[in-house]
């Protein structure tokens, strides 16, 4: 490529990414990911060859004095020069820092296909570092969000020289279970991020149509390669983060079922933060990263890369923030960090049933025939108000902002006479019918405050054609008018619904732009021309069709 064309392309790319980069920097500073220190004085810039001949631009920051040193690596689509701000901290602690532009980004060669070559590229980069004179052969890899994803993928390639990883807010399955949730494309998160990476609308439309698990997803998704991870990984997640469930799943799998070299060596911290500044009238003191992210990360490197017995592996492997009543200026002392030997804590799965009078109760409904029908018009979707979003509109906003709508059903318990402590995975069992071949159902778990504030805790959808799964053989359309039981994966949380509050469950069929809107026409996912239709959707809540949210209720003390 001619040099002037290359620089022009970089300039356009930089403009496209400026807004997203600012958001991501805000995220990183919000959850304590950058050290406040002087910039590194010097760095070397090299082009590292990959196995196919593509060269990746790489910054190398070395401590003063003679090496070799242990090395920490980060691989990013957000510009390798972002490491300038933290390099001095690593160097002063005795670590060489390597920061690399991933393939097709900034100064690196190759085609930009986000995360589709990072297993191989991660392996090649680690082993290249191991061969350099500045490296003592012990290498750690770290990153937050996208660089966390590349860290996981590198670990899944099992490079012999990779010693440990520190991964903050990254999914267990980017393509299969995170880009699509319940088979529904995460429009504002995935679509918006891809646009910020310079991906064309045609390519984004092609991604949007790939909700069915295919061989390319299997070849490139961490979920299908995590059994190869042989190293200790410190996973950090946030309850209001876009990848909350992935942080949990990655820890639980590697700790209990992973490669023998990985089992029993994992750590997890789940805080009360999101992928950006939390919106709404709630705050969680101490809900950021444990001990400040940089210091905890350096303790991790000291133990695994320098063999310093600093006690980090003697501490409980799991720490998580128990959220509770948290209005700004009136935060309950039940908001706290809990330390544990495993996740989840002991609990009893407790069904809270939707009732004909729009209440929510642990008692089975006794009506023989009860239901509620609404019209779901794709041209008038329910607007997104908070949730696990990327960069903006993040967290436990007040769902009263949605207002009263015929397609938005609110169920709630009586005022709680005692605390209900929930910690673990949540499912929604929903009996439904529709007159469409395909439609969506969306469920929210809400903490309702005494003054009526409806704090969003979790919100998740299911596209009915994927009710049996996202493998090709699982996909089937609905039979109009036929009642079916859906199980909606509501992910996990740790939430104390305090005495005086109510537990709320909201049911609808859209949440836009958090999730793509179903046109209700049953057309192929890549058919953008088929006209949308209004669906008539029915929710059942009677003795024969008892819709319920299944909460993991903890009865014993967690302290």
XYZ file of C-alpha atoms in Angstrom:
559
model
C 0.000 0.000 0.000
C 1.430 3.457 -0.850
C 2.579 5.301 2.277
C 0.263 8.303 1.840
C -2.740 6.030 1.327
C -1.778 4.071 4.426
C -1.647 7.227 6.555
C -4.929 8.504 5.107
C -6.583 5.215 5.965
C -5.212 5.398 9.507
C -6.571 8.948 9.840
C -10.087 7.935 8.764
C -9.946 4.918 11.030
C -8.843 7.078 13.956
C -11.756 9.468 13.422
C -14.231 6.577 13.365
C -12.829 5.208 16.594
C -12.337 8.447 18.507
C -15.727 8.461 20.235
C -15.566 4.780 21.171
C -11.999 5.131 22.408
C -13.016 7.991 24.693
C -15.817 5.837 26.082
C -13.455 2.932 26.671
C -10.901 5.167 28.368
C -13.700 6.408 30.599
C -14.630 2.810 31.380
C -11.052 1.931 32.229
C -10.592 4.917 34.507
C -13.992 4.320 36.121
C -13.072 0.815 37.257
C -9.475 1.647 38.088
C -7.574 0.067 35.233
C -4.907 2.696 34.652
C -2.189 3.611 37.076
C -1.634 7.296 37.749
C 2.056 7.511 37.058
C 4.580 9.217 34.825
C 4.817 8.047 31.233
C 7.563 5.617 30.302
C 10.673 7.370 29.020
C 11.510 5.100 26.093
C 10.008 2.360 23.999
C 11.061 0.248 21.051
C 8.652 -0.332 18.151
C 9.060 -3.544 16.177
C 7.067 -5.554 13.640
C 6.474 -9.084 14.919
C 5.981 -11.750 12.204
C 3.038 -14.122 12.368
C 3.037 -17.631 10.863
C 1.349 -16.426 7.651
C 3.838 -13.611 7.058
C 1.682 -10.764 8.396
C 3.589 -8.412 10.715
C 2.015 -6.923 13.837
C 3.161 -3.582 15.220
C 4.455 -3.991 18.763
C 5.724 -1.618 21.460
C 8.352 -2.867 23.894
C 8.899 -1.016 27.169
C 11.903 -2.180 29.188
C 12.956 -1.402 32.777
C 16.227 0.366 33.420
C 19.268 -1.838 33.812
C 20.156 -5.237 32.442
C 17.602 -7.954 31.832
C 16.268 -10.404 31.267
C 12.905 -9.693 32.899
C 9.518 -11.336 33.197
C 7.197 -9.887 30.558
C 3.564 -8.824 30.577
C 1.772 -8.599 27.230
C -1.414 -6.917 26.062
C -2.898 -7.174 22.545
C -5.406 -4.493 21.595
C -7.574 -3.129 18.777
C -7.523 0.298 20.509
C -3.947 1.422 19.675
C -0.885 -0.106 21.291
C 0.309 3.379 22.331
C -2.371 3.432 25.027
C 0.100 1.414 27.109
C 2.299 4.522 27.401
C 0.269 5.617 30.426
C 0.960 2.490 32.484
C 4.333 1.287 31.188
C 6.350 3.057 33.877
C 4.405 1.270 36.605
C 5.234 -2.142 35.178
C 8.854 -1.178 34.503
C 9.379 0.187 38.003
C 8.063 -3.093 39.388
C 10.599 -5.022 37.313
C 8.491 -6.124 34.342
C 9.010 -5.591 30.645
C 5.751 -4.513 28.997
C 4.772 -5.452 25.440
C 1.755 -3.833 23.763
C 0.624 -4.926 20.308
C -1.873 -3.694 17.713
C -3.962 -6.683 16.660
C -4.151 -7.667 13.018
C -5.510 -4.979 10.718
C -5.579 -2.252 13.364
C -3.487 0.933 13.553
C 0.122 0.069 12.540
C -0.370 -3.685 12.131
C -0.650 -5.377 8.772
C -3.391 -7.747 7.667
C -7.161 -7.780 7.435
C -9.270 -6.559 10.333
C -11.529 -9.501 11.242
C -12.170 -8.928 14.946
C -11.039 -11.851 17.118
C -11.021 -14.397 14.288
C -7.224 -14.832 14.169
C -6.284 -14.084 17.766
C -5.772 -17.698 18.806
C -2.937 -18.114 16.308
C -1.649 -14.546 16.578
C -1.610 -14.737 20.365
C 0.422 -17.931 20.293
C 2.927 -16.560 17.804
C 3.387 -13.330 19.754
C 3.970 -15.077 23.086
C 6.522 -17.423 21.623
C 8.262 -14.591 19.763
C 8.632 -12.739 23.084
C 10.042 -15.869 24.733
C 12.840 -15.912 22.145
C 13.915 -12.320 22.796
C 16.948 -11.494 24.907
C 14.964 -9.190 27.212
C 12.626 -12.027 28.250
C 13.408 -14.414 31.093
C 10.881 -16.895 29.692
C 7.995 -16.089 32.054
C 5.197 -14.250 30.279
C 1.844 -12.985 31.521
C -0.980 -11.634 29.370
C -3.641 -9.142 30.407
C -6.403 -6.939 29.101
C -9.781 -5.358 29.675
C -12.774 -5.918 27.380
C -11.428 -6.483 23.837
C -7.832 -6.951 25.072
C -9.273 -9.338 27.652
C -10.843 -11.326 24.820
C -7.521 -11.507 22.987
C -5.891 -12.620 26.256
C -8.324 -15.496 26.628
C -7.839 -16.548 23.013
C -4.050 -16.510 23.398
C -4.358 -18.648 26.533
C -6.599 -21.059 24.615
C -3.766 -21.603 22.122
C -1.649 -22.971 25.009
C 1.677 -21.349 24.114
C 4.363 -23.112 26.180
C 5.851 -19.834 27.425
C 2.603 -18.312 28.735
C 2.645 -18.451 32.531
C -0.468 -16.584 33.777
C -3.248 -14.208 32.698
C -5.225 -11.348 34.234
C -8.496 -10.873 32.348
C -10.985 -8.111 33.085
C -14.560 -8.099 31.718
C -14.349 -10.662 28.924
C -16.956 -13.222 27.753
C -16.779 -16.983 27.696
C -18.340 -16.965 24.227
C -18.072 -13.727 22.272
C -19.809 -14.882 19.105
C -22.185 -17.627 20.175
C -23.459 -16.511 23.580
C -22.544 -12.839 23.919
C -22.998 -11.251 20.516
C -26.316 -13.124 20.474
C -28.220 -13.520 23.738
C -31.072 -15.977 23.527
C -30.470 -15.834 19.785
C -31.073 -12.058 19.737
C -28.350 -9.785 18.343
C -27.083 -7.192 20.835
C -27.681 -4.219 18.576
C -26.219 -1.266 20.465
C -23.330 -3.259 21.938
C -22.198 -5.568 19.131
C -23.405 -3.489 16.195
C -22.078 -0.285 17.705
C -18.705 -1.783 18.586
C -18.226 -3.249 15.114
C -19.002 0.136 13.557
C -16.415 1.694 15.856
C -13.882 -0.796 14.509
C -14.530 0.365 10.962
C -16.549 -2.711 9.997
C -18.963 -2.060 7.110
C -22.750 -2.256 7.410
C -22.792 -5.174 4.965
C -20.438 -7.142 7.199
C -22.423 -6.184 10.313
C -25.622 -7.391 8.616
C -23.852 -10.654 7.835
C -22.837 -10.983 11.504
C -26.403 -10.213 12.585
C -27.673 -13.100 10.496
C -25.276 -15.620 12.073
C -27.202 -16.492 15.217
C -27.010 -20.172 14.300
C -23.835 -21.789 15.537
C -21.508 -22.473 12.599
C -18.060 -23.966 12.082
C -16.383 -20.557 11.914
C -17.765 -19.691 15.351
C -16.469 -23.049 16.641
C -13.041 -22.381 15.159
C -12.642 -18.917 16.701
C -14.769 -18.754 19.871
C -13.103 -19.175 23.267
C -15.960 -21.407 24.458
C -14.810 -24.202 22.165
C -11.113 -23.925 23.047
C -11.037 -23.117 26.749
C -10.190 -26.726 27.653
C -6.702 -25.958 26.303
C -6.031 -23.232 28.892
C -3.272 -24.538 31.172
C -2.476 -21.450 33.245
C -3.842 -19.574 36.282
C -6.223 -16.796 35.234
C -7.491 -13.977 37.437
C -10.974 -13.125 36.110
C -12.527 -9.777 36.993
C -16.150 -8.960 36.167
C -18.944 -6.573 37.102
C -22.604 -7.376 37.774
C -23.748 -4.578 35.460
C -21.142 -5.375 32.805
C -21.854 -6.659 29.299
C -19.752 -9.779 29.997
C -20.832 -10.509 33.582
C -21.828 -14.117 32.914
C -18.653 -14.779 30.945
C -16.407 -13.735 33.829
C -18.269 -16.153 36.094
C -18.365 -19.020 33.592
C -14.684 -18.713 32.725
C -13.677 -18.907 36.389
C -16.031 -21.770 37.284
C -15.058 -23.843 34.265
C -11.300 -23.385 34.567
C -11.331 -23.844 38.342
C -13.432 -27.013 38.391
C -13.465 -28.630 34.949
C -10.571 -27.145 33.016
C -7.196 -28.558 32.092
C -5.502 -30.285 35.070
C -2.775 -27.627 35.037
C -5.406 -24.902 35.439
C -7.758 -26.417 38.004
C -7.618 -24.990 41.489
C -5.392 -22.057 40.467
C -8.037 -19.567 39.347
C -9.269 -16.354 40.979
C -12.481 -14.346 40.553
C -13.636 -10.904 41.583
C -17.161 -9.738 40.674
C -17.733 -6.072 41.428
C -20.765 -3.806 41.186
C -19.702 -1.898 38.079
C -20.541 -1.842 34.386
C -18.898 -1.276 31.023
C -19.015 2.471 31.649
C -20.238 4.817 34.363
C -23.397 3.539 36.071
C -26.504 5.575 35.321
C -29.493 5.982 37.595
C -29.787 6.921 41.253
C -27.816 4.008 42.740
C -24.211 3.771 43.876
C -22.129 0.911 45.275
C -19.300 2.011 47.609
C -16.337 -0.316 47.239
C -17.912 -1.924 44.192
C -14.940 -1.192 41.950
C -11.961 -3.449 41.502
C -10.555 -5.197 44.540
C -7.563 -3.374 46.107
C -7.346 -1.195 42.990
C -6.899 -3.151 39.801
C -3.252 -2.311 39.132
C -2.014 -3.304 42.570
C -3.949 -6.573 42.514
C -2.677 -7.333 39.020
C 0.916 -6.690 40.119
C 0.451 -8.995 43.110
C -0.720 -11.650 40.636
C 2.370 -11.161 38.449
C 4.701 -11.110 41.453
C 3.386 -14.499 42.541
C 3.316 -16.263 39.169
C 6.101 -14.531 37.237
C 8.579 -13.790 40.046
C 7.801 -16.632 42.490
C 7.172 -14.151 45.315
C 4.973 -15.798 47.942
C 2.855 -12.739 48.761
C -0.125 -14.708 50.044
C -2.444 -14.057 47.121
C -3.081 -17.764 46.584
C -3.798 -18.253 50.297
C -6.754 -15.881 50.039
C -10.226 -17.188 49.123
C -10.410 -17.734 45.353
C -13.746 -15.890 45.010
C -14.663 -12.364 46.029
C -17.940 -10.823 44.934
C -19.935 -7.735 45.707
C -23.335 -8.340 47.295
C -25.569 -5.517 46.068
C -28.406 -4.238 48.224
C -30.422 -1.061 48.714
C -28.149 1.593 47.233
C -29.872 4.918 46.620
C -27.350 7.720 46.421
C -26.918 9.239 49.862
C -28.758 6.366 51.573
C -26.684 3.273 50.841
C -27.367 0.238 53.013
C -24.454 -1.352 54.856
C -25.596 -4.662 53.348
C -23.705 -3.614 50.228
C -20.371 -5.347 50.745
C -17.718 -7.660 49.316
C -18.127 -11.336 50.228
C -15.183 -13.770 50.138
C -15.831 -17.426 49.375
C -14.190 -20.692 48.367
C -16.435 -21.188 45.341
C -19.249 -19.781 43.241
C -22.199 -19.885 43.628
C -22.891 -20.038 47.373
C -25.267 -22.653 48.740
C -28.830 -21.705 47.810
C -32.335 -23.009 47.293
C -33.939 -22.541 43.884
C -37.173 -20.731 44.666
C -39.936 -20.042 42.166
C -41.727 -16.720 42.290
C -44.879 -17.202 40.217
C -46.658 -14.646 38.064
C -50.192 -14.237 39.369
C -53.452 -13.256 37.593
C -53.668 -10.049 39.664
C -50.181 -9.039 38.384
C -48.563 -9.916 41.693
C -45.563 -12.200 42.234
C -45.626 -14.927 44.870
C -43.955 -18.160 45.929
C -47.417 -19.709 45.927
C -48.554 -21.495 42.771
C -51.402 -19.661 41.021
C -54.710 -21.420 41.632
C -56.651 -20.023 38.671
C -57.531 -22.662 36.091
C -57.195 -20.285 33.152
C -55.357 -16.971 33.344
C -53.404 -15.044 30.743
C -52.588 -11.607 29.401
C -52.353 -10.724 25.697
C -50.616 -7.740 24.147
C -49.735 -6.489 20.687
C -46.023 -6.391 19.867
C -45.462 -3.872 17.075
C -41.849 -3.923 15.782
C -42.291 -0.327 14.650
C -42.891 0.748 18.259
C -40.448 -1.216 20.428
C -40.026 -0.766 24.166
C -37.058 1.600 24.618
C -33.906 0.541 26.444
C -33.572 2.149 29.872
C -30.292 1.075 31.453
C -28.915 -2.440 31.707
C -25.695 -4.226 30.811
C -24.835 -1.871 27.965
C -21.586 -0.712 26.386
C -20.265 2.699 27.394
C -23.541 4.543 27.846
C -26.971 3.990 29.415
C -25.343 1.545 31.822
C -26.754 0.024 34.968
C -29.759 0.081 37.309
C -31.855 2.886 35.862
C -35.479 3.436 36.933
C -37.811 1.407 34.712
C -40.679 3.773 35.512
C -39.181 5.901 32.737
C -40.682 3.436 30.256
C -44.147 4.430 31.377
C -47.371 2.483 31.020
C -47.644 0.460 27.811
C -50.050 -2.270 26.768
C -47.046 -4.384 25.704
C -45.157 -4.015 29.002
C -46.385 -6.185 31.890
C -45.296 -5.515 35.473
C -45.549 -8.158 38.221
C -44.382 -7.534 41.793
C -44.373 -9.145 45.217
C -46.004 -7.710 48.286
C -43.706 -5.539 50.382
C -41.011 -7.866 51.685
C -41.207 -8.560 55.406
C -37.629 -9.806 55.476
C -34.601 -9.667 53.219
C -34.476 -12.011 50.231
C -30.819 -12.722 49.397
C -30.212 -13.950 45.855
C -26.831 -15.208 44.609
C -26.348 -17.418 41.567
C -27.858 -18.209 38.196
C -31.437 -17.194 37.365
C -33.912 -18.631 34.854
C -37.377 -17.496 33.798
C -39.936 -20.194 33.008
C -42.490 -18.504 30.787
C -45.580 -20.092 29.244
C -46.461 -18.259 26.065
C -48.380 -18.353 22.800
C -48.181 -16.175 19.712
C -49.901 -15.804 16.367
C -46.494 -15.335 14.699
C -44.059 -17.921 13.405
C -41.280 -16.220 15.329
C -41.247 -13.499 17.976
C -39.284 -12.419 21.052
C -39.978 -12.389 24.765
C -37.969 -10.191 27.146
C -37.893 -10.487 30.952
C -36.479 -8.073 33.532
C -35.659 -8.617 37.195
C -36.251 -5.411 39.147
C -35.627 -4.230 42.713
C -38.563 -1.966 43.614
C -37.758 0.605 46.315
C -40.295 1.853 48.884
C -40.760 5.081 46.895
C -41.452 3.120 43.702
C -38.005 3.367 42.037
C -37.734 0.332 39.746
C -34.002 -0.480 39.732
C -33.108 -2.762 36.837
C -31.000 -5.739 37.930
C -31.097 -8.041 34.871
C -32.900 -8.071 31.509
C -32.717 -10.867 28.964
C -34.534 -11.995 25.805
C -35.291 -15.183 23.914
C -36.049 -15.404 20.210
C -38.605 -18.175 19.982
C -37.070 -19.918 16.964
C -34.055 -20.558 19.238
C -36.031 -21.823 22.230
C -34.349 -25.244 21.908
C -30.878 -23.861 21.187
C -28.772 -22.232 18.483
C -27.516 -25.316 16.695
C -28.903 -25.635 13.169
C -30.917 -28.714 14.098
C -32.501 -26.900 17.074
C -34.136 -24.084 15.118
C -37.885 -24.303 14.660
C -40.747 -21.875 14.238
C -43.655 -21.480 16.605
C -47.032 -23.018 15.896
C -49.455 -20.070 15.988
C -51.816 -20.327 18.941
C -49.992 -23.238 20.589
C -48.872 -22.734 24.191
C -45.209 -23.508 24.854
C -42.939 -23.276 27.866
C -39.849 -21.122 27.327
C -36.824 -21.088 29.599
C -35.050 -17.735 29.409
C -31.471 -17.576 30.643
C -31.384 -14.521 32.926
C -27.639 -14.793 33.709
C -26.503 -14.364 37.340
C -26.346 -11.793 40.104
C -25.759 -11.241 43.814
C -28.564 -9.034 45.104
C -30.211 -8.546 48.463
C -33.824 -7.466 48.038
C -34.204 -5.735 51.368
C -37.096 -5.687 53.775
C -39.520 -2.955 52.706
C -38.695 -3.421 48.997
C -40.549 -5.491 46.424
C -39.227 -7.947 43.844
C -40.440 -7.110 40.365
C -40.590 -9.073 37.112
C -41.357 -7.223 33.889
C -42.366 -9.064 30.712
C -42.439 -7.655 27.204
C -41.198 -8.487 23.691
C -38.603 -5.832 22.885
C -35.839 -3.723 24.409
C -34.324 -1.507 21.730
C -31.543 -0.612 20.987
C -30.057 -3.031 23.543
C -31.456 -5.903 21.481
C -32.398 -6.081 17.807
C -36.155 -5.977 17.207
C -37.827 -9.124 15.874
C -39.890 -8.365 12.730
C -42.197 -11.256 13.723
C -42.310 -12.531 10.134
C -40.402 -15.802 10.508
C -38.139 -14.873 7.593
C -34.530 -15.968 7.322
C -32.242 -13.806 9.457
C -30.498 -12.436 6.377
C -33.778 -11.510 4.677
C -33.953 -7.775 5.236
C -36.741 -7.217 2.696
C -39.548 -9.278 4.201
C -42.161 -6.955 5.755
C -42.505 -6.858 9.529
C -45.811 -7.709 11.204
C -47.421 -7.039 14.551
C -47.550 -10.140 16.734
C -50.247 -10.958 19.250
C -48.358 -12.443 22.191
C -49.889 -14.076 25.243
C -48.378 -14.796 28.677
C -49.999 -17.505 30.824
C -49.986 -17.684 34.620
C -52.408 -20.310 35.883
C -52.262 -23.652 37.670
C -51.579 -25.593 34.468
C -49.178 -23.045 32.986
C -47.353 -21.527 35.985
C -44.905 -18.953 34.684
C -42.196 -18.242 37.280
C -38.795 -16.698 37.787
C -36.424 -19.133 39.503
C -34.265 -17.310 42.046
C -31.285 -18.845 43.911
C -32.245 -17.785 47.434
C -29.504 -17.928 50.067
C -30.674 -18.600 53.615
C -27.348 -18.870 55.467
C -25.071 -15.981 56.322
C -22.493 -15.139 53.654
C -20.040 -13.478 56.043
